[in-house]
PDB file of C-alpha atoms in Angstrom:
ATOM      1  CA  MET A   1     -86.421  47.160 -65.874  1.00 83.00           C
ATOM      2  CA  GLU A   2     -86.748  45.831 -68.900  1.00 86.00           C
ATOM      3  CA  TRP A   3     -83.366  46.733 -71.561  1.00 80.00           C
ATOM      4  CA  ALA A   4     -82.963  45.235 -74.880  1.00 83.00           C
ATOM      5  CA  SER A   5     -79.857  45.642 -77.742  1.00 81.00           C
ATOM      6  CA  ARG A   6     -79.889  45.296 -81.458  1.00 79.00           C
ATOM      7  CA  ASP A   7     -78.493  42.080 -81.758  1.00 78.00           C
ATOM      8  CA  GLY A   8     -81.283  40.832 -79.908  1.00 80.00           C
ATOM      9  CA  VAL A   9     -80.432  40.574 -76.426  1.00 85.00           C
ATOM     10  CA  GLN A  10     -83.296  40.850 -73.846  1.00 87.00           C
ATOM     11  CA  LEU A  11     -82.785  41.260 -69.849  1.00 88.00           C
ATOM     12  CA  VAL A  12     -85.149  41.474 -67.965  1.00 90.00           C
ATOM     13  CA  LEU A  13     -85.540  42.928 -63.769  1.00 89.00           C
ATOM     14  CA  THR A  14     -88.673  42.683 -61.628  1.00 93.00           C
ATOM     15  CA  ARG A  15     -86.043  43.910 -58.758  1.00 94.00           C
ATOM     16  CA  LEU A  16     -83.337  45.345 -58.566  1.00 92.00           C
ATOM     17  CA  ARG A  17     -82.103  47.040 -54.329  1.00 94.00           C
ATOM     18  CA  PRO A  18     -78.993  47.154 -53.157  1.00 93.00           C
ATOM     19  CA  ALA A  19     -78.036  44.436 -50.259  1.00 89.00           C
ATOM     20  CA  PHE A  20     -76.123  44.003 -46.851  1.00 84.00           C
ATOM     21  CA  PRO A  21     -72.991  44.278 -46.768  1.00 77.00           C
ATOM     22  CA  PRO A  22     -72.574  46.551 -49.469  1.00 85.00           C
ATOM     23  CA  GLY A  23     -73.395  45.584 -53.352  1.00 89.00           C
ATOM     24  CA  LEU A  24     -76.458  44.827 -55.191  1.00 92.00           C
ATOM     25  CA  ARG A  25     -79.758  42.199 -55.053  1.00 95.00           C
ATOM     26  CA  ALA A  26     -81.538  41.728 -58.281  1.00 93.00           C
ATOM     27  CA  GLU A  27     -84.485  38.817 -58.244  1.00 94.00           C
ATOM     28  CA  GLY A  28     -86.926  38.272 -61.013  1.00 92.00           C
ATOM     29  CA  ILE A  29     -83.918  37.847 -64.009  1.00 91.00           C
ATOM     30  CA  ARG A  30     -84.980  36.785 -67.325  1.00 89.00           C
ATOM     31  CA  LEU A  31     -82.167  36.769 -70.032  1.00 87.00           C
ATOM     32  CA  GLN A  32     -83.013  36.034 -73.398  1.00 87.00           C
ATOM     33  CA  VAL A  33     -80.717  36.147 -75.991  1.00 85.00           C
ATOM     34  CA  ASP A  34     -81.948  36.291 -80.131  1.00 75.00           C
ATOM     35  CA  GLN A  35     -85.415  36.246 -79.678  1.00 67.00           C
ATOM     36  CA  LEU A  36     -85.920  35.172 -83.510  1.00 69.00           C
ATOM     37  CA  SER A  37     -84.444  32.003 -83.844  1.00 68.00           C
ATOM     38  CA  PRO A  38     -85.593  28.803 -83.470  1.00 64.00           C
ATOM     39  CA  SER A  39     -82.492  28.293 -81.411  1.00 64.00           C
ATOM     40  CA  ALA A  40     -83.311  31.208 -78.586  1.00 70.00           C
ATOM     41  CA  ALA A  41     -81.422  31.222 -75.604  1.00 68.00           C
ATOM     42  CA  THR A  42     -83.407  31.480 -72.180  1.00 85.00           C
ATOM     43  CA  MET A  43     -81.977  32.119 -68.900  1.00 86.00           C
ATOM     44  CA  SER A  44     -83.518  32.214 -65.641  1.00 89.00           C
ATOM     45  CA  ILE A  45     -82.226  33.664 -62.277  1.00 90.00           C
ATOM     46  CA  GLU A  46     -84.507  33.944 -59.134  1.00 92.00           C
ATOM     47  CA  THR A  47     -82.058  35.997 -57.066  1.00 93.00           C
ATOM     48  CA  LEU A  48     -78.492  37.269 -58.092  1.00 93.00           C
ATOM     49  CA  ARG A  49     -76.807  39.046 -54.622  1.00 95.00           C
ATOM     50  CA  VAL A  50     -72.757  40.437 -56.331  1.00 92.00           C
ATOM     51  CA  HIS A  51     -70.645  42.423 -54.314  1.00 90.00           C
ATOM     52  CA  PRO A  52     -66.923  43.725 -54.514  1.00 87.00           C
ATOM     53  CA  GLU A  53     -64.234  42.211 -53.195  1.00 84.00           C
ATOM     54  CA  TRP A  54     -62.675  44.972 -50.661  1.00 79.00           C
ATOM     55  CA  LEU A  55     -59.186  44.146 -50.743  1.00 76.00           C
ATOM     56  CA  ALA A  56     -59.331  44.253 -54.850  1.00 74.00           C
ATOM     57  CA  LEU A  57     -60.569  47.842 -54.958  1.00 70.00           C
ATOM     58  CA  LEU A  58     -58.007  49.342 -52.657  1.00 73.00           C
ATOM     59  CA  SER A  59     -55.329  47.745 -54.799  1.00 74.00           C
ATOM     60  CA  ARG A  60     -57.871  49.082 -57.812  1.00 73.00           C
ATOM     61  CA  LYS A  61     -59.097  45.924 -59.423  1.00 77.00           C
ATOM     62  CA  MET A  62     -62.398  45.147 -60.775  1.00 81.00           C
ATOM     63  CA  GLN A  63     -63.352  41.977 -58.732  1.00 87.00           C
ATOM     64  CA  LEU A  64     -66.401  41.013 -57.478  1.00 88.00           C
ATOM     65  CA  ARG A  65     -68.116  37.710 -56.103  1.00 90.00           C
ATOM     66  CA  PHE A  66     -71.777  36.300 -56.823  1.00 91.00           C
ATOM     67  CA  GLU A  67     -74.311  33.931 -55.436  1.00 94.00           C
ATOM     68  CA  ALA A  68     -77.171  33.083 -57.662  1.00 94.00           C
ATOM     69  CA  GLY A  69     -80.037  31.249 -56.987  1.00 93.00           C
ATOM     70  CA  LEU A  70     -81.735  29.136 -60.703  1.00 89.00           C
ATOM     71  CA  TYR A  71     -82.836  26.107 -61.388  1.00 88.00           C
ATOM     72  CA  SER A  72     -83.466  24.945 -58.107  1.00 90.00           C
ATOM     73  CA  GLY A  73     -79.822  24.921 -57.027  1.00 93.00           C
ATOM     74  CA  ARG A  74     -77.562  28.028 -56.390  1.00 94.00           C
ATOM     75  CA  LEU A  75     -74.568  29.060 -58.274  1.00 93.00           C
ATOM     76  CA  GLU A  76     -71.085  30.701 -56.655  1.00 94.00           C
ATOM     77  CA  GLY A  77     -68.685  32.731 -58.283  1.00 94.00           C
ATOM     78  CA  GLU A  78     -66.696  35.547 -58.874  1.00 91.00           C
ATOM     79  CA  ALA A  79     -65.895  37.642 -61.335  1.00 89.00           C
ATOM     80  CA  ARG A  80     -61.821  39.871 -62.476  1.00 86.00           C
ATOM     81  CA  TYR A  81     -62.463  42.411 -64.955  1.00 81.00           C
ATOM     82  CA  THR A  82     -58.935  42.765 -66.234  1.00 76.00           C
ATOM     83  CA  LYS A  83     -57.777  45.325 -69.646  1.00 74.00           C
ATOM     84  CA  VAL A  84     -56.597  43.666 -73.014  1.00 69.00           C
ATOM     85  CA  GLU A  85     -53.575  45.282 -73.760  1.00 67.00           C
ATOM     86  CA  GLU A  86     -53.479  46.299 -77.154  1.00 57.00           C
ATOM     87  CA  CYS A  87     -51.631  45.084 -80.229  1.00 52.00           C
ATOM     88  CA  ARG A  88     -48.325  47.176 -80.673  1.00 54.00           C
ATOM     89  CA  CYS A  89     -47.330  45.874 -83.985  1.00 52.00           C
ATOM     90  CA  GLY A  90     -45.119  48.514 -85.648  1.00 50.00           C
ATOM     91  CA  SER A  91     -41.474  48.109 -85.848  1.00 45.00           C
ATOM     92  CA  GLN A  92     -40.424  50.503 -83.723  1.00 46.00           C
ATOM     93  CA  ASN A  93     -41.509  48.075 -80.938  1.00 42.00           C
ATOM     94  CA  ALA A  94     -40.677  44.550 -82.610  1.00 40.00           C
ATOM     95  CA  LEU A  95     -38.884  42.093 -81.191  1.00 41.00           C
ATOM     96  CA  TYR A  96     -35.780  40.360 -82.659  1.00 37.00           C
TER      97      TYR A  96
END
């Protein structure tokens, strides 16, 4: 599977499949940024497993955990999606 943006970002996945407990497992990932630039950045990930935090889903929050094998090491963490509130700059909403 391959995806590219107009901004020069390319993502390649060799394999994508479901994982247990429920989540996704991807293998052979390559992320390349700005291929035409001499300072192009490339990241290679052997495996990536992502699964949702089930308790967060019950509270309607988007939170997930991930584990990645890359560069002969292991990376683990969590990510939370938070919607940024719009700036209301009109005089009706001004604080005095």
